[in-house]
mmCIF file of C-alpha atoms in Angstrom:
data_model
loop_
_atom_site.group_PDB
_atom_site.id
_atom_site.type_symbol
_atom_site.label_atom_id
_atom_site.label_comp_id
_atom_site.label_asym_id
_atom_site.label_seq_id
_atom_site.Cartn_x
_atom_site.Cartn_y
_atom_site.Cartn_z
ATOM 1 C CA UNK A 1 12.321 75.136 -5.372
ATOM 2 C CA UNK A 2 10.945 77.808 -7.658
ATOM 3 C CA UNK A 3 13.312 80.711 -8.259
ATOM 4 C CA UNK A 4 12.661 84.078 -9.848
ATOM 5 C CA UNK A 5 15.524 86.118 -11.274
ATOM 6 C CA UNK A 6 14.418 89.631 -12.216
ATOM 7 C CA UNK A 7 16.660 91.942 -14.225
ATOM 8 C CA UNK A 8 16.644 94.939 -16.515
ATOM 9 C CA UNK A 9 16.004 97.733 -14.069
ATOM 10 C CA UNK A 10 17.957 100.952 -13.917
ATOM 11 C CA UNK A 11 17.919 104.727 -13.669
ATOM 12 C CA UNK A 12 16.115 106.527 -16.481
ATOM 13 C CA UNK A 13 14.568 109.901 -17.134
ATOM 14 C CA UNK A 14 10.820 110.486 -17.449
ATOM 15 C CA UNK A 15 9.556 109.456 -20.864
ATOM 16 C CA UNK A 16 12.226 106.838 -21.408
ATOM 17 C CA UNK A 17 11.822 103.060 -21.630
ATOM 18 C CA UNK A 18 13.044 99.917 -19.910
ATOM 19 C CA UNK A 19 12.444 96.225 -20.506
ATOM 20 C CA UNK A 20 12.398 93.958 -17.476
ATOM 21 C CA UNK A 21 12.953 90.210 -17.569
ATOM 22 C CA UNK A 22 11.975 87.524 -15.097
ATOM 23 C CA UNK A 23 13.582 84.133 -15.536
ATOM 24 C CA UNK A 24 11.756 81.346 -13.730
ATOM 25 C CA UNK A 25 13.625 78.227 -12.602
ATOM 26 C CA UNK A 26 12.478 74.810 -11.394
ATOM 27 C CA UNK A 27 8.917 75.287 -12.574
ATOM 28 C CA UNK A 28 6.577 74.060 -15.325
ATOM 29 C CA UNK A 29 6.472 77.512 -16.873
ATOM 30 C CA UNK A 30 4.221 76.885 -19.854
ATOM 31 C CA UNK A 31 1.206 75.816 -17.763
ATOM 32 C CA UNK A 32 0.909 78.912 -15.604
ATOM 33 C CA UNK A 33 0.275 82.608 -15.626
ATOM 34 C CA UNK A 34 2.614 85.190 -14.154
ATOM 35 C CA UNK A 35 2.231 88.572 -12.537
ATOM 36 C CA UNK A 36 4.563 91.546 -12.277
ATOM 37 C CA UNK A 37 4.283 93.450 -9.009
ATOM 38 C CA UNK A 38 6.044 96.544 -7.755
ATOM 39 C CA UNK A 39 6.764 97.883 -4.322
ATOM 40 C CA UNK A 40 8.066 101.098 -2.823
ATOM 41 C CA UNK A 41 9.430 101.390 0.723
ATOM 42 C CA UNK A 42 6.687 101.255 3.330
ATOM 43 C CA UNK A 43 4.035 100.277 0.810
ATOM 44 C CA UNK A 44 2.410 96.992 -0.109
ATOM 45 C CA UNK A 45 3.241 95.298 -3.342
ATOM 46 C CA UNK A 46 0.829 96.287 -6.084
ATOM 47 C CA UNK A 47 -0.125 94.400 -9.214
ATOM 48 C CA UNK A 48 1.298 95.904 -12.376
ATOM 49 C CA UNK A 49 0.482 93.390 -15.118
ATOM 50 C CA UNK A 50 -0.487 89.762 -15.527
ATOM 51 C CA UNK A 51 -0.226 87.267 -18.344
ATOM 52 C CA UNK A 52 -2.009 83.925 -18.297
ATOM 53 C CA UNK A 53 -0.879 80.654 -19.830
ATOM 54 C CA UNK A 54 -2.975 81.416 -22.919
ATOM 55 C CA UNK A 55 -1.345 84.809 -23.404
ATOM 56 C CA UNK A 56 -4.253 86.925 -22.209
ATOM 57 C CA UNK A 57 -3.182 90.009 -20.274
ATOM 58 C CA UNK A 58 -4.369 92.376 -17.552
ATOM 59 C CA UNK A 59 -2.913 95.729 -16.540
ATOM 60 C CA UNK A 60 -3.225 98.125 -13.655
ATOM 61 C CA UNK A 61 -4.993 101.297 -14.738
ATOM 62 C CA UNK A 62 -1.905 103.338 -13.911
ATOM 63 C CA UNK A 63 0.216 101.533 -16.534
ATOM 64 C CA UNK A 64 -2.355 100.687 -19.186
ATOM 65 C CA UNK A 65 -1.202 101.867 -22.595
ATOM 66 C CA UNK A 66 2.391 102.310 -21.435
ATOM 67 C CA UNK A 67 3.474 98.853 -20.268
ATOM 68 C CA UNK A 68 3.338 95.569 -22.154
ATOM 69 C CA UNK A 69 3.721 92.139 -20.574
ATOM 70 C CA UNK A 70 4.832 89.175 -22.659
ATOM 71 C CA UNK A 71 6.309 85.732 -22.237
ATOM 72 C CA UNK A 72 8.711 83.397 -23.984
ATOM 73 C CA UNK A 73 7.842 79.816 -23.095
ATOM 74 C CA UNK A 74 11.010 78.530 -24.763
ATOM 75 C CA UNK A 75 13.099 80.546 -22.293
ATOM 76 C CA UNK A 76 10.863 80.318 -19.192
ATOM 77 C CA UNK A 77 10.931 84.099 -19.103
ATOM 78 C CA UNK A 78 8.346 86.823 -18.569
ATOM 79 C CA UNK A 79 8.994 90.348 -19.842
ATOM 80 C CA UNK A 80 7.670 93.784 -18.984
ATOM 81 C CA UNK A 81 8.226 96.473 -21.595
ATOM 82 C CA UNK A 82 7.828 99.837 -19.902
ATOM 83 C CA UNK A 83 7.460 102.903 -22.107
ATOM 84 C CA UNK A 84 6.757 106.538 -21.290
ATOM 85 C CA UNK A 85 8.029 106.011 -17.786
ATOM 86 C CA UNK A 86 6.936 108.396 -15.058
ATOM 87 C CA UNK A 87 8.519 109.236 -11.719
ATOM 88 C CA UNK A 88 5.677 107.409 -9.973
ATOM 89 C CA UNK A 89 6.805 104.173 -11.660
ATOM 90 C CA UNK A 90 9.857 104.203 -9.411
ATOM 91 C CA UNK A 91 9.798 100.957 -7.423
ATOM 92 C CA UNK A 92 11.310 97.523 -7.074
ATOM 93 C CA UNK A 93 9.681 95.148 -9.529
ATOM 94 C CA UNK A 94 9.043 91.484 -8.829
ATOM 95 C CA UNK A 95 7.402 88.592 -10.609
ATOM 96 C CA UNK A 96 5.311 85.785 -9.172
ATOM 97 C CA UNK A 97 3.286 82.821 -10.347
ATOM 98 C CA UNK A 98 -0.422 83.572 -10.773
ATOM 99 C CA UNK A 99 -2.586 81.823 -8.156
ATOM 100 C CA UNK A 100 0.491 80.376 -6.487
ATOM 101 C CA UNK A 101 2.819 81.896 -3.955
ATOM 102 C CA UNK A 102 6.512 81.133 -3.851
ATOM 103 C CA UNK A 103 9.443 82.897 -2.237
ATOM 104 C CA UNK A 104 10.012 86.240 -3.890
ATOM 105 C CA UNK A 105 13.092 86.935 -5.959
ATOM 106 C CA UNK A 106 15.426 89.823 -5.294
ATOM 107 C CA UNK A 107 13.502 92.118 -7.613
ATOM 108 C CA UNK A 108 14.914 94.723 -9.956
ATOM 109 C CA UNK A 109 15.030 98.408 -9.080
ATOM 110 C CA UNK A 110 13.521 100.933 -11.462
ATOM 111 C CA UNK A 111 14.205 104.588 -10.769
ATOM 112 C CA UNK A 112 12.647 107.284 -12.914
ATOM 113 C CA UNK A 113 14.064 110.692 -12.173
ATOM 114 C CA UNK A 114 15.040 113.844 -13.991
#
């Protein structure tokens, strides 16, 4: 079964950076796109960024210009570089296959606080 292992989260101050990783197991990684989502307690997951198999990207307006999604097909890994972090970026971040739905991973917690 497909497994997602997200990592790289942590506690940072506003304006700082983090780089998240999502390793994908048991999946033909190179043929598919991937999406980073985030969720806060009591809220629905929201799309943060997406990268397709051809490398094209899409971003939520709230993160455009600050976050960068990328992928390494040799490592079956999707990345999310997050710069100029704001307190409202605080959430648990998850990845998922684009246009497919598999069990969610455990996510990685990002907390932005002064």
